[in-house]
Amino acid sequence: MNPNLNQPVTVIKGIGEETAESLAEMNILTVYDLLEHFPYRYEDYRLRDLAEVKHDEKVTVEGKVHSEPSLVYYGRKKSRLTLRLLVDRYLIQVVFFNQPYLKNKISINDSITVTGKWDQHRQLITANEMHIGSYTNSSDFEPVYALKGKLTMKGMRKYIKLAFQQFGTLAEETLPVSILKKYKLLTRRDALRAIHLPDNSEDLKQARRRFVYEEFLSFQLKMQALRKFEREHSPGIEMNYDFERLKEFIDSLPFPLTDAQKRVVNEILTDMKSPFRMNRLLQGDVGSGKTVVAAICLFAGVTAGYQGALMVPTEILAEQHASSLKAMLSPFGLRCELLTSSVKGKARRELLQELSEGNIHILIGTHALIQDEVTFKKLGFVITDEQHRFGVEQRRVLREKGENPDVLFMTATPIPRTLAITVFGEMDVSIIDEMPAGRKGIETYWAKQEMLDRVLAFVEKELRKGHQAYVICPLIEESEKLDVQNAIDVHATLTHYFQNRYKIGLMHGRLSSDEKDTVMKAFSANEVQVLVSTTVVEVGVNVPNATMMVIYDAERFGLSQLHQLRGRVGRGSDQSYCILLADPKTEVGKERMKIMTETNDGFVLSEKDLELRGPGDFFGKKQSGIPEFKVADMVHDYRALETAREDAAKLIQSRMFWEAPEFEQLRRELKQTGVLDGEKLD
Ligand code: ADP
Ligand code: MG
């Protein structure tokens, strides 16, 4: 960076010690920092046609004073000045509060410009800014900056303007000329000027376009350099799996793999065989058959002489996976065991012993897997399911229980592409984008709570065919007790409704895992026809005979969660149904219900969910790692993100990234984090 930009802000004329202190509170220490303090929005002073302005919107108009201003005092020191203004063909009222001195400044027939809030019903502007004649601002847009302490907006605007005048020419370009030309982007200097002091909306748009691309590109370059580094510097295990045995296993499955499953298995096997450590994300919609893929790869690892581990977020899911893997793999002589916090005492000690001796081939469990006491003999392959529920740290601990094991992350919630390439950009991605043949789409309906009787009649119709149903009660976040009570109430209602015709089971988070197990087994065996449950059945549970899903208070759930829940049905060859009981109050809530009835495609839903909730909320509270951009918006600027990603890939492959002076700063940052080879900085 140009050393002059690294000088303290006090070198700017007009910034003294006191101001510097306030700026320092915002982490603005140098001239560079000040130039990089971008507005978060703009005051818009463009003149607008009143017909297009909505009620309560802020507006600037220019007009001719049509009546002598009249001044009224009320209360102590309070006053109201009113006048009529002719704006184009509209005669409107303008009111100024507590500015009595304006009475002598404004005369009838004057041309004035006012800015204020538009009251459409009363055809009135409550003005807070006024100028005789036109505004003298050179721009239609005034930047609005974040402030702290004693700083004022006026002051901040002045300092940044001064900083630009004094040092703007020193701002260094961070994009190669070829890229600037290719996309017709403003130079960094011009863009800095335009972001702080835009002439007009086009100017501002071009500044934004430049910075959006710059932010995305530098982010992608860092991410991809990291990925390249990880790949090349992560010695892994070259697994020589037994392809013949693997084929035997695949042929024994009761169904042929889908093309997508085959492709994904091949991608994973290639990674396993390579000398580098696998770091791969496996995405697939609910029901696309990820479990089989996991089983095949775990099996492959075992034939190569390695143990495997599968970590999942909940006990129910762990149990479910353990039983399906056992069923698939034990006929082939593999030992799969389940480890959760409810495996205790002697059983636990024996299991851990067997594991460390290598007699257990595959261990399935919750985060119990990452406790210190768990040691493998030769762990080579690790899968974490629903991986965004685990922290980065937990994933690392599990990985380190082996020597550079291959790692596969599975997610049952399709992640929108934009997030996948930002949050998980350092991973390779495999996608199962095809459903097993013969699946019928789940028919989804949205019903009001008052239609419960009709809904239950519909449920009964399905039950009479010998099918089963889930009834999901809403999760009441604030109170697990209410949550459970809710489920108990619904259970009572349904037990009463179905009398002795059908058996109604109850499942919720307060049950012991033995109790849960009993309930689940009874439902699997069709001894219970209706399972009333809280969202604990959300992931992974697989009872193909269940064809009906009713979700109470569906508006309380996010789209991805609704989709997950719905995915519990439609697992057999019969037509399945999902009924959303909901009375959403908001437009967004209604939109969510509507989308659910329109599509079964998890990827489409996840994109929609991202749009409605925004990136910060997409994964829920626990997820971090979503990068913050100053100007760019992942959702709205996704096209630029894609472009930047492709460009970054090419740049990393070519010499450009490693040599171009424009990327010097970026290379420095990467060196500091140890990602780039070469001498460490002093
Ligand atoms: P996911 O974990 O992706 O939600 P599962 O692995 O639980 O999906 O698979 C859902 C159901 O589909 C299971 O009953 C499974 O046996 C079945 N299945 C998986 N792959 C196929 C396939 N290729 N053809 C038919 N059924 C399949
Ligand atoms: Mg699954």
XYZ file of C-alpha atoms and ligand atoms in Angstrom:
710
model
C 0.000 0.000 0.000
C 1.134 3.530 -0.620
C 2.793 4.539 2.660
C 1.080 7.928 2.594
C -2.266 6.271 3.003
C -0.974 4.621 6.140
C -0.545 7.948 7.883
C -2.777 8.803 10.824
C -5.998 10.651 10.029
C -4.615 13.784 11.653
C -2.576 14.509 8.505
C -5.852 15.513 6.935
C -6.374 19.227 7.255
C -9.338 19.804 9.525
C -8.945 16.630 11.592
C -7.599 17.326 15.048
C -6.792 15.079 17.988
C -10.333 15.072 19.306
C -11.872 14.030 16.006
C -9.141 11.438 15.566
C -10.122 9.955 18.907
C -13.756 9.644 17.878
C -12.710 8.105 14.574
C -10.478 5.663 16.405
C -13.550 4.395 18.261
C -14.765 3.196 14.886
C -11.419 1.653 14.069
C -10.651 4.424 11.631
C -7.003 5.170 12.282
C -5.383 5.895 8.964
C -6.212 7.851 5.839
C -6.795 4.509 4.155
C -9.335 3.507 6.801
C -11.183 6.756 6.303
C -11.345 6.347 2.532
C -12.596 2.819 3.089
C -15.403 3.948 5.401
C -18.197 3.585 2.875
C -21.674 5.078 3.217
C -24.298 2.529 4.195
C -26.979 4.466 2.358
C -27.635 7.784 0.602
C -30.054 10.646 1.050
C -31.842 10.874 -2.218
C -32.434 14.467 -3.333
C -33.617 13.684 -6.801
C -36.676 15.673 -7.781
C -39.605 13.341 -8.185
C -43.071 13.410 -9.590
C -45.415 13.412 -6.588
C -47.747 11.000 -8.339
C -45.094 8.320 -7.913
C -44.287 8.974 -4.284
C -45.815 6.677 -1.693
C -47.377 7.791 1.547
C -44.795 8.558 4.263
C -41.898 8.417 1.833
C -39.207 11.029 1.892
C -39.232 13.313 -1.100
C -37.605 16.398 -2.578
C -39.665 18.745 -4.757
C -39.155 22.120 -6.341
C -42.088 24.510 -6.698
C -43.457 28.011 -6.595
C -44.724 29.514 -3.338
C -48.437 30.052 -3.859
C -49.501 31.626 -0.571
C -47.908 33.949 1.962
C -46.404 31.694 4.692
C -48.527 31.723 7.833
C -46.912 31.304 11.233
C -48.596 29.955 14.356
C -46.969 29.731 17.771
C -48.132 27.158 20.259
C -46.772 25.917 23.573
C -43.452 27.298 24.691
C -41.166 28.064 21.759
C -43.098 25.818 19.432
C -44.202 27.057 16.062
C -45.643 25.892 12.795
C -45.109 27.635 9.497
C -47.440 26.688 6.658
C -47.481 27.624 3.019
C -48.929 26.383 -0.227
C -46.616 25.287 -2.957
C -47.338 24.710 -6.614
C -45.333 21.720 -7.791
C -45.926 21.041 -11.464
C -49.686 20.677 -11.542
C -50.121 19.901 -7.861
C -50.968 22.440 -5.225
C -49.673 21.020 -1.981
C -49.097 22.202 1.577
C -45.684 22.498 3.151
C -45.226 22.659 6.918
C -42.092 23.668 8.816
C -41.988 23.058 12.543
C -40.045 25.347 14.858
C -38.339 27.387 12.183
C -40.207 30.730 12.596
C -37.343 32.671 11.023
C -38.244 31.203 7.631
C -41.288 33.478 7.509
C -39.149 36.437 6.599
C -37.056 34.486 4.122
C -39.816 33.063 1.968
C -42.137 35.232 -0.105
C -44.991 34.505 -2.424
C -43.895 33.536 -5.964
C -40.446 32.454 -4.779
C -39.085 29.289 -6.275
C -38.048 26.949 -3.481
C -36.878 23.369 -3.027
C -37.987 21.372 -0.005
C -37.237 17.916 1.330
C -39.470 16.104 3.759
C -42.004 13.413 4.415
C -44.930 13.138 2.039
C -48.405 12.772 3.517
C -50.360 11.516 0.573
C -53.773 11.745 2.209
C -53.384 15.363 3.235
C -51.236 16.275 0.211
C -48.698 17.757 2.564
C -44.946 17.698 3.056
C -43.503 18.042 6.542
C -40.261 19.669 5.533
C -36.929 19.427 7.275
C -34.770 20.993 4.597
C -35.433 24.004 2.407
C -33.571 26.125 -0.050
C -34.547 29.214 -2.008
C -34.162 28.262 -5.635
C -32.594 24.886 -6.418
C -30.382 22.925 -4.109
C -26.767 23.860 -4.477
C -25.606 20.338 -3.733
C -23.660 19.209 -6.724
C -25.200 15.782 -6.282
C -28.638 14.279 -5.988
C -27.221 11.903 -3.420
C -25.662 12.649 -0.060
C -23.780 9.816 1.595
C -24.944 8.625 4.991
C -22.172 7.193 7.161
C -22.089 5.165 10.336
C -21.035 7.443 13.199
C -19.890 7.137 16.774
C -19.185 9.371 19.746
C -19.098 13.060 18.974
C -18.960 12.645 15.234
C -21.637 14.364 13.159
C -22.814 13.490 9.694
C -21.763 16.865 8.422
C -18.304 16.425 9.912
C -17.863 12.917 8.568
C -18.855 14.000 5.086
C -16.331 16.803 5.282
C -13.450 14.636 6.549
C -13.954 12.013 3.916
C -14.204 14.599 1.193
C -10.989 16.211 2.410
C -9.303 12.841 2.633
C -10.283 12.141 -0.912
C -9.110 15.509 -2.191
C -5.777 15.238 -0.433
C -5.048 11.541 -0.896
C -7.535 10.104 -3.380
C -4.999 9.991 -6.199
C -2.860 7.621 -4.157
C -5.525 4.941 -3.880
C -4.088 1.844 -5.460
C -5.731 -0.314 -8.053
C -6.611 -3.807 -6.861
C -7.936 -5.194 -10.127
C -5.815 -5.877 -13.210
C -6.488 -3.648 -16.199
C -7.639 -6.595 -18.260
C -10.475 -7.187 -15.808
C -11.405 -3.509 -15.616
C -11.627 -3.484 -19.385
C -13.485 -6.730 -19.701
C -16.320 -5.645 -17.413
C -16.023 -1.907 -18.044
C -15.449 -1.260 -14.359
C -14.460 2.059 -12.834
C -10.880 2.305 -11.650
C -10.539 2.091 -7.891
C -9.879 5.801 -7.655
C -12.941 6.752 -9.658
C -15.032 4.254 -7.784
C -13.884 5.637 -4.429
C -14.864 9.110 -5.529
C -18.211 7.912 -6.811
C -19.086 5.884 -3.716
C -18.453 8.903 -1.473
C -19.426 11.734 -3.788
C -21.721 10.376 -6.480
C -22.795 12.781 -9.205
C -25.941 10.919 -10.062
C -27.555 7.530 -9.831
C -25.599 6.085 -12.733
C -22.337 7.129 -11.114
C -23.382 5.446 -7.899
C -24.450 2.328 -9.723
C -21.075 2.034 -11.421
C -19.257 2.519 -8.135
C -21.307 -0.215 -6.536
C -20.754 -2.532 -9.489
C -17.009 -2.105 -9.177
C -16.867 -2.715 -5.435
C -19.257 -5.658 -5.538
C -17.022 -7.375 -8.044
C -13.869 -6.423 -6.170
C -15.190 -7.789 -2.878
C -16.381 -11.026 -4.402
C -13.221 -11.541 -6.398
C -10.868 -11.000 -3.510
C -13.008 -13.227 -1.329
C -13.043 -15.971 -3.939
C -9.320 -15.660 -4.600
C -8.579 -16.116 -0.920
C -10.987 -19.000 -0.629
C -9.677 -20.781 -3.683
C -6.054 -20.222 -2.794
C -6.875 -21.760 0.566
C -8.559 -24.675 -1.129
C -5.623 -25.252 -3.452
C -3.267 -25.055 -0.512
C -5.374 -27.438 1.541
C -5.542 -29.899 -1.272
C -1.850 -29.826 -2.013
C -0.685 -29.719 1.571
C -2.985 -32.251 3.125
C -1.340 -35.580 2.797
C -4.109 -38.101 2.862
C -4.500 -41.796 2.639
C -4.290 -43.620 -0.636
C -7.037 -46.115 -0.080
C -6.769 -49.224 -2.144
C -10.269 -50.446 -1.718
C -11.434 -53.774 -3.068
C -13.477 -52.887 -6.096
C -14.814 -56.409 -6.598
C -16.212 -56.628 -3.090
C -17.638 -53.158 -3.463
C -19.443 -54.148 -6.660
C -20.797 -57.208 -4.956
C -22.220 -55.000 -2.254
C -23.745 -52.539 -4.703
C -25.302 -55.379 -6.701
C -26.854 -56.751 -3.541
C -28.851 -53.565 -2.938
C -32.597 -53.976 -3.529
C -32.487 -51.210 -6.158
C -30.136 -49.949 -8.849
C -28.306 -46.736 -7.993
C -29.502 -43.617 -9.739
C -27.093 -42.047 -12.215
C -26.556 -39.204 -9.786
C -25.690 -41.625 -6.992
C -23.212 -43.417 -9.254
C -21.558 -40.163 -10.257
C -21.242 -39.035 -6.666
C -19.886 -42.400 -5.507
C -17.261 -42.211 -8.243
C -16.238 -38.707 -7.190
C -15.822 -39.814 -3.603
C -13.964 -43.013 -4.509
C -11.564 -41.008 -6.667
C -10.807 -38.783 -3.688
C -10.320 -41.803 -1.454
C -7.825 -43.306 -3.832
C -5.893 -40.080 -4.297
C -2.964 -39.304 -2.015
C -4.604 -36.057 -0.891
C -7.077 -35.752 1.898
C -10.670 -35.535 0.805
C -12.622 -32.494 1.925
C -15.956 -32.858 0.232
C -19.499 -31.667 0.714
C -22.262 -34.023 -0.383
C -25.561 -32.343 -1.094
C -28.779 -34.017 -1.971
C -32.422 -33.376 -1.418
C -34.380 -35.227 1.239
C -34.929 -38.786 0.056
C -32.358 -38.627 -2.740
C -30.518 -41.567 -1.195
C -27.484 -40.168 0.592
C -27.435 -42.919 3.187
C -26.686 -45.590 0.593
C -23.892 -43.470 -0.806
C -22.475 -43.146 2.691
C -22.709 -46.902 3.187
C -20.884 -47.632 -0.071
C -18.031 -45.292 0.774
C -17.710 -46.525 4.334
C -17.616 -50.049 2.972
C -14.916 -49.085 0.488
C -12.797 -47.710 3.315
C -13.177 -50.914 5.292
C -12.102 -53.047 2.332
C -8.957 -50.906 2.228
C -8.281 -51.749 5.862
C -9.590 -48.601 7.543
C -12.257 -47.866 10.095
C -15.022 -45.381 9.369
C -17.075 -43.010 11.487
C -20.417 -41.356 10.943
C -21.334 -38.431 13.170
C -24.896 -37.136 13.247
C -26.539 -34.402 15.316
C -29.294 -36.279 17.151
C -29.677 -39.606 18.919
C -32.718 -40.596 16.900
C -30.857 -40.032 13.694
C -27.839 -41.929 15.002
C -30.033 -44.873 15.908
C -31.755 -44.790 12.555
C -28.474 -44.685 10.643
C -26.935 -47.372 12.804
C -29.782 -49.745 12.160
C -29.874 -49.149 8.412
C -26.088 -49.457 8.074
C -26.086 -52.612 10.147
C -28.813 -54.106 7.968
C -26.875 -53.298 4.813
C -23.339 -54.051 5.920
C -23.397 -56.853 8.454
C -24.239 -59.499 5.812
C -20.851 -58.554 4.361
C -19.087 -59.185 7.617
C -18.759 -55.562 8.732
C -19.317 -54.624 12.322
C -21.210 -51.359 12.783
C -21.830 -50.032 16.273
C -23.719 -47.163 17.805
C -22.192 -44.829 20.363
C -24.343 -42.228 22.061
C -24.438 -40.809 25.562
C -26.955 -43.480 26.482
C -24.446 -46.270 25.904
C -23.102 -46.563 29.453
C -21.078 -48.633 31.905
C -19.775 -51.992 30.876
C -21.320 -51.890 27.416
C -19.530 -48.618 26.769
C -16.182 -49.852 28.064
C -16.384 -52.942 25.911
C -17.372 -50.984 22.855
C -14.479 -48.561 23.267
C -12.090 -51.468 23.805
C -13.242 -53.205 20.637
C -13.025 -49.968 18.727
C -9.441 -49.314 19.725
C -8.532 -52.875 18.793
C -10.051 -52.391 15.379
C -12.772 -55.011 15.759
C -15.460 -52.463 15.103
C -15.353 -51.309 11.503
C -17.828 -48.498 11.546
C -18.847 -46.341 14.463
C -22.035 -44.318 14.274
C -22.980 -41.748 16.842
C -23.662 -38.276 18.061
C -20.978 -35.883 19.269
C -20.213 -38.640 21.782
C -17.801 -39.688 19.016
C -15.469 -36.794 19.638
C -14.884 -37.376 23.333
C -11.326 -38.032 24.433
C -11.957 -41.603 25.504
C -12.927 -42.592 21.969
C -9.915 -43.960 20.106
C -9.815 -45.755 16.823
C -7.189 -48.201 15.703
C -7.046 -46.942 12.159
C -9.627 -44.308 11.272
C -9.541 -43.495 7.572
C -12.919 -42.148 6.618
C -15.146 -39.707 8.447
C -18.643 -38.609 7.522
C -20.543 -35.880 9.311
C -24.203 -35.666 8.482
C -26.076 -32.370 8.715
C -22.682 -30.880 9.106
C -23.715 -27.265 9.491
C -25.117 -28.190 12.865
C -21.674 -29.001 14.107
C -19.150 -26.336 14.818
C -15.928 -26.144 12.888
C -14.131 -27.202 16.058
C -16.168 -30.379 16.522
C -15.497 -31.377 12.946
C -11.782 -30.845 13.466
C -11.677 -32.952 16.631
C -13.336 -35.872 14.894
C -10.993 -35.579 11.932
C -7.991 -35.647 14.215
C -8.973 -38.991 15.654
C -7.397 -40.496 12.587
C -4.281 -39.693 10.642
C -5.491 -37.433 7.854
C -8.722 -39.310 7.263
C -10.810 -38.468 4.256
C -13.726 -36.296 5.258
C -17.181 -36.163 3.750
C -19.806 -33.682 4.895
C -23.381 -34.529 4.130
C -26.238 -32.117 4.271
C -29.898 -32.932 3.946
C -30.832 -29.285 3.679
C -29.873 -28.249 0.198
C -27.754 -25.173 0.508
C -28.344 -22.405 -2.004
C -25.548 -22.198 -4.481
C -24.537 -18.735 -3.379
C -24.034 -19.894 0.188
C -22.439 -23.147 -0.842
C -19.731 -21.325 -2.732
C -19.148 -18.736 -0.047
C -19.501 -20.609 3.215
C -18.164 -23.919 1.911
C -16.009 -22.547 -0.866
C -12.924 -24.340 0.375
C -14.553 -27.721 -0.186
C -15.238 -29.815 -3.209
C -18.923 -30.352 -3.766
C -20.871 -33.377 -4.972
C -24.557 -33.069 -5.680
C -27.204 -35.780 -5.994
C -29.609 -33.988 -8.264
C -31.919 -36.852 -9.093
C -34.547 -38.753 -7.151
C -34.864 -42.545 -7.252
C -37.271 -43.614 -9.980
C -40.931 -44.109 -9.197
C -41.156 -41.459 -6.523
C -44.355 -39.508 -6.681
C -44.217 -35.876 -5.734
C -45.770 -35.200 -2.345
C -49.046 -33.349 -2.751
C -49.021 -30.445 -0.362
C -52.019 -28.468 0.840
C -52.350 -25.432 3.009
C -55.362 -25.445 5.364
C -56.559 -23.020 8.009
C -56.643 -24.301 11.581
C -60.450 -24.108 11.532
C -60.479 -26.821 8.869
C -58.996 -29.372 11.278
C -62.043 -31.665 11.085
C -61.805 -31.975 7.334
C -58.075 -32.535 7.612
C -58.580 -35.356 10.105
C -61.173 -36.954 7.841
C -58.565 -36.888 5.076
C -56.015 -38.484 7.403
C -58.469 -41.221 8.253
C -59.011 -41.967 4.585
C -55.289 -42.683 4.235
C -55.233 -44.768 7.404
C -58.048 -46.907 6.055
C -55.793 -47.817 3.126
C -53.363 -49.280 5.660
C -51.033 -46.269 5.598
C -49.632 -44.278 8.485
C -49.413 -40.622 9.398
C -47.170 -38.149 11.179
C -48.650 -35.197 13.025
C -46.072 -32.559 13.854
C -46.628 -30.075 16.678
C -44.882 -26.774 16.612
C -41.724 -26.175 18.441
C -42.198 -23.508 21.049
C -38.719 -22.166 21.315
C -39.094 -20.364 24.604
C -40.223 -23.367 26.510
C -39.601 -27.029 26.085
C -42.310 -27.612 28.679
C -44.976 -25.883 26.591
C -43.650 -27.731 23.628
C -44.171 -31.083 25.245
C -47.540 -30.002 26.643
C -48.591 -29.065 23.150
C -47.730 -32.493 21.833
C -49.526 -34.135 24.749
C -52.640 -32.058 24.007
C -52.635 -32.892 20.330
C -52.109 -36.537 21.220
C -55.165 -36.404 23.494
C -57.274 -34.719 20.810
C -56.359 -37.304 18.210
C -56.760 -40.244 20.585
C -60.259 -38.997 21.254
C -60.971 -38.415 17.575
C -59.782 -41.801 16.342
C -61.199 -43.640 19.365
C -60.250 -47.311 19.115
C -59.927 -47.327 15.368
C -56.230 -46.470 15.297
C -53.360 -46.310 17.740
C -51.765 -42.937 18.338
C -48.133 -42.686 19.447
C -46.406 -39.771 21.103
C -42.848 -38.624 20.644
C -41.101 -35.619 22.159
C -37.796 -34.438 23.515
C -38.554 -35.238 27.156
C -38.770 -38.973 26.553
C -35.770 -41.094 27.482
C -34.008 -42.603 24.534
C -35.396 -46.016 25.456
C -38.893 -44.596 25.338
C -38.199 -42.889 22.032
C -36.836 -46.098 20.680
C -39.944 -48.006 21.739
C -42.235 -45.455 20.111
C -40.197 -45.379 16.899
C -40.082 -49.155 16.685
C -43.843 -49.384 17.202
C -44.366 -46.855 14.424
C -41.936 -48.620 12.086
C -43.758 -51.889 12.702
C -47.147 -50.247 12.080
C -48.294 -51.099 15.603
C -48.931 -47.377 15.906
C -50.627 -45.701 12.958
C -50.406 -42.057 13.865
C -47.280 -40.579 15.349
C -47.769 -37.269 17.130
C -44.389 -35.678 17.477
C -42.423 -32.523 17.998
C -39.763 -31.770 15.416
C -37.492 -34.485 16.779
C -38.437 -36.553 13.743
C -37.149 -33.831 11.508
C -34.145 -35.560 10.064
C -33.411 -38.955 8.726
C -36.341 -40.987 10.000
C -37.455 -43.474 7.378
C -40.848 -45.229 7.512
C -41.933 -45.748 3.888
C -45.477 -46.800 4.818
C -46.195 -43.345 6.215
C -47.939 -41.341 3.502
C -49.490 -38.507 5.447
C -47.902 -35.600 7.215
C -49.856 -32.950 9.074
C -47.930 -29.961 10.388
C -49.583 -27.806 13.030
C -48.783 -24.071 13.106
C -46.711 -24.501 9.989
C -46.072 -20.767 9.792
C -43.690 -21.126 12.708
C -41.238 -23.137 10.674
C -38.739 -22.022 8.081
C -39.010 -23.366 4.560
C -36.059 -25.690 4.875
C -37.420 -27.172 8.054
C -40.867 -27.676 6.534
C -39.232 -29.379 3.598
C -37.245 -31.636 5.918
C -40.380 -32.560 7.816
C -42.307 -33.194 4.643
C -39.472 -35.431 3.495
C -40.484 -38.000 6.124
C -43.289 -39.040 3.761
C -43.109 -39.856 0.076
C -40.521 -42.544 0.815
C -42.472 -45.443 -0.647
C -44.183 -45.910 -3.980
C -47.623 -44.684 -2.846
C -48.857 -41.151 -3.266
C -48.102 -39.089 -0.160
C -49.652 -35.949 1.227
C -48.563 -33.077 3.401
C -51.014 -30.708 5.027
C -49.836 -27.431 6.453
C -52.162 -26.114 9.133
C -51.408 -22.445 9.236
C -52.870 -18.998 9.671
C -49.879 -16.847 8.794
C -50.258 -13.195 9.707
C -47.530 -11.795 7.506
C -47.092 -11.675 3.762
C -43.814 -13.545 4.046
C -45.592 -16.246 6.040
C -48.264 -16.604 3.369
C -45.597 -16.651 0.679
C -43.835 -19.502 2.475
C -46.991 -21.626 2.657
C -47.705 -20.976 -0.989
C -44.239 -21.975 -2.126
C -44.476 -25.198 -0.155
C -47.633 -26.138 -2.035
C -45.991 -25.326 -5.350
C -42.710 -27.211 -5.279
C -41.105 -30.358 -3.918
C -37.646 -29.325 -5.015
C -35.397 -28.697 -2.033
C -32.938 -26.631 -4.044
C -35.660 -24.288 -5.249
C -36.973 -23.990 -1.691
C -33.571 -23.257 -0.265
C -33.017 -20.436 -2.742
C -36.419 -19.040 -1.800
C -35.644 -19.413 1.878
C -32.421 -17.500 1.465
C -34.280 -14.747 -0.342
C -36.940 -14.485 2.361
C -34.658 -14.824 5.367
C -31.355 -13.427 4.232
C -27.942 -15.093 4.519
C -27.482 -14.374 8.221
C -30.511 -16.383 9.248
C -30.300 -19.153 6.738
C -28.535 -21.663 8.934
C -30.068 -20.478 12.169
C -28.235 -19.000 15.089
C -25.382 -21.415 15.394
C -23.892 -21.042 11.995
C -21.054 -18.668 11.573
C -18.647 -18.326 8.733
C -20.919 -16.318 6.501
C -18.650 -13.607 5.223
C -19.635 -9.987 5.662
C -19.340 -7.803 2.635
C -19.228 -4.025 2.738
C -21.064 -3.325 -0.472
C -21.959 -6.667 -1.990
C -25.072 -8.630 -1.165
C -24.825 -12.368 -1.720
C -28.466 -12.763 -2.561
C -28.997 -9.853 -4.888
C -25.578 -9.813 -6.470
C -25.352 -13.556 -6.969
C -24.544 -13.203 -10.646
C -21.491 -11.141 -9.856
C -20.560 -13.769 -7.292
C -20.683 -16.492 -9.923
C -18.625 -14.436 -12.326
C -16.055 -13.626 -9.683
C -15.828 -17.254 -8.736
C -15.106 -18.358 -12.280
C -12.600 -15.563 -12.737
C -10.882 -16.447 -9.476
C -10.514 -20.059 -10.583
C -8.857 -18.958 -13.817
C -6.622 -16.427 -12.084
C -5.391 -18.969 -9.557
C -4.537 -21.373 -12.363
C -2.715 -18.722 -14.361
C 0.348 -16.737 -13.371
C -1.729 -13.608 -13.032
C -2.741 -14.103 -9.415
C 0.792 -14.943 -8.368
C 2.473 -12.075 -10.196
C 0.143 -9.142 -10.913
C 1.033 -6.120 -8.762
C -2.677 -5.487 -8.234
C -2.913 -8.651 -6.151
C 0.124 -7.856 -4.011
C -1.989 -6.946 -0.998
C -4.008 -10.131 -1.252
C -0.898 -12.282 -1.567
C 0.495 -10.613 1.514
C -2.606 -11.439 3.520
C -2.450 -15.036 2.380
C 1.206 -15.294 3.295
C 0.477 -13.985 6.738
C -2.050 -16.740 7.303
C 0.516 -19.239 6.101
C -1.501 -20.249 3.100
C 0.925 -19.097 0.478
C 4.328 -20.595 0.166
C 7.270 -18.354 0.341
C 8.982 -16.445 3.020
C 6.924 -15.455 5.982
C 6.749 -11.730 6.570
C 8.900 -10.365 9.332
P -31.669 -39.136 2.250
O -30.771 -39.524 3.385
O -30.940 -38.580 1.090
O -32.812 -38.278 2.688
P -32.160 -41.908 2.201
O -30.785 -42.340 2.006
O -32.740 -42.023 3.566
O -32.342 -40.443 1.689
O -33.054 -42.680 1.140
C -34.452 -42.550 1.116
C -35.099 -43.852 0.689
O -34.804 -44.127 -0.673
C -34.604 -45.038 1.462
O -35.700 -45.854 1.758
C -33.645 -45.738 0.502
O -33.580 -47.112 0.727
C -34.261 -45.435 -0.835
N -33.319 -45.374 -1.954
C -32.062 -44.865 -1.943
N -31.485 -44.952 -3.159
C -32.414 -45.521 -3.964
C -32.430 -45.860 -5.367
N -31.367 -45.661 -6.156
N -33.557 -46.424 -5.852
C -34.632 -46.632 -5.055
N -34.684 -46.323 -3.757
C -33.583 -45.776 -3.199
Mg -30.333 -39.411 5.323
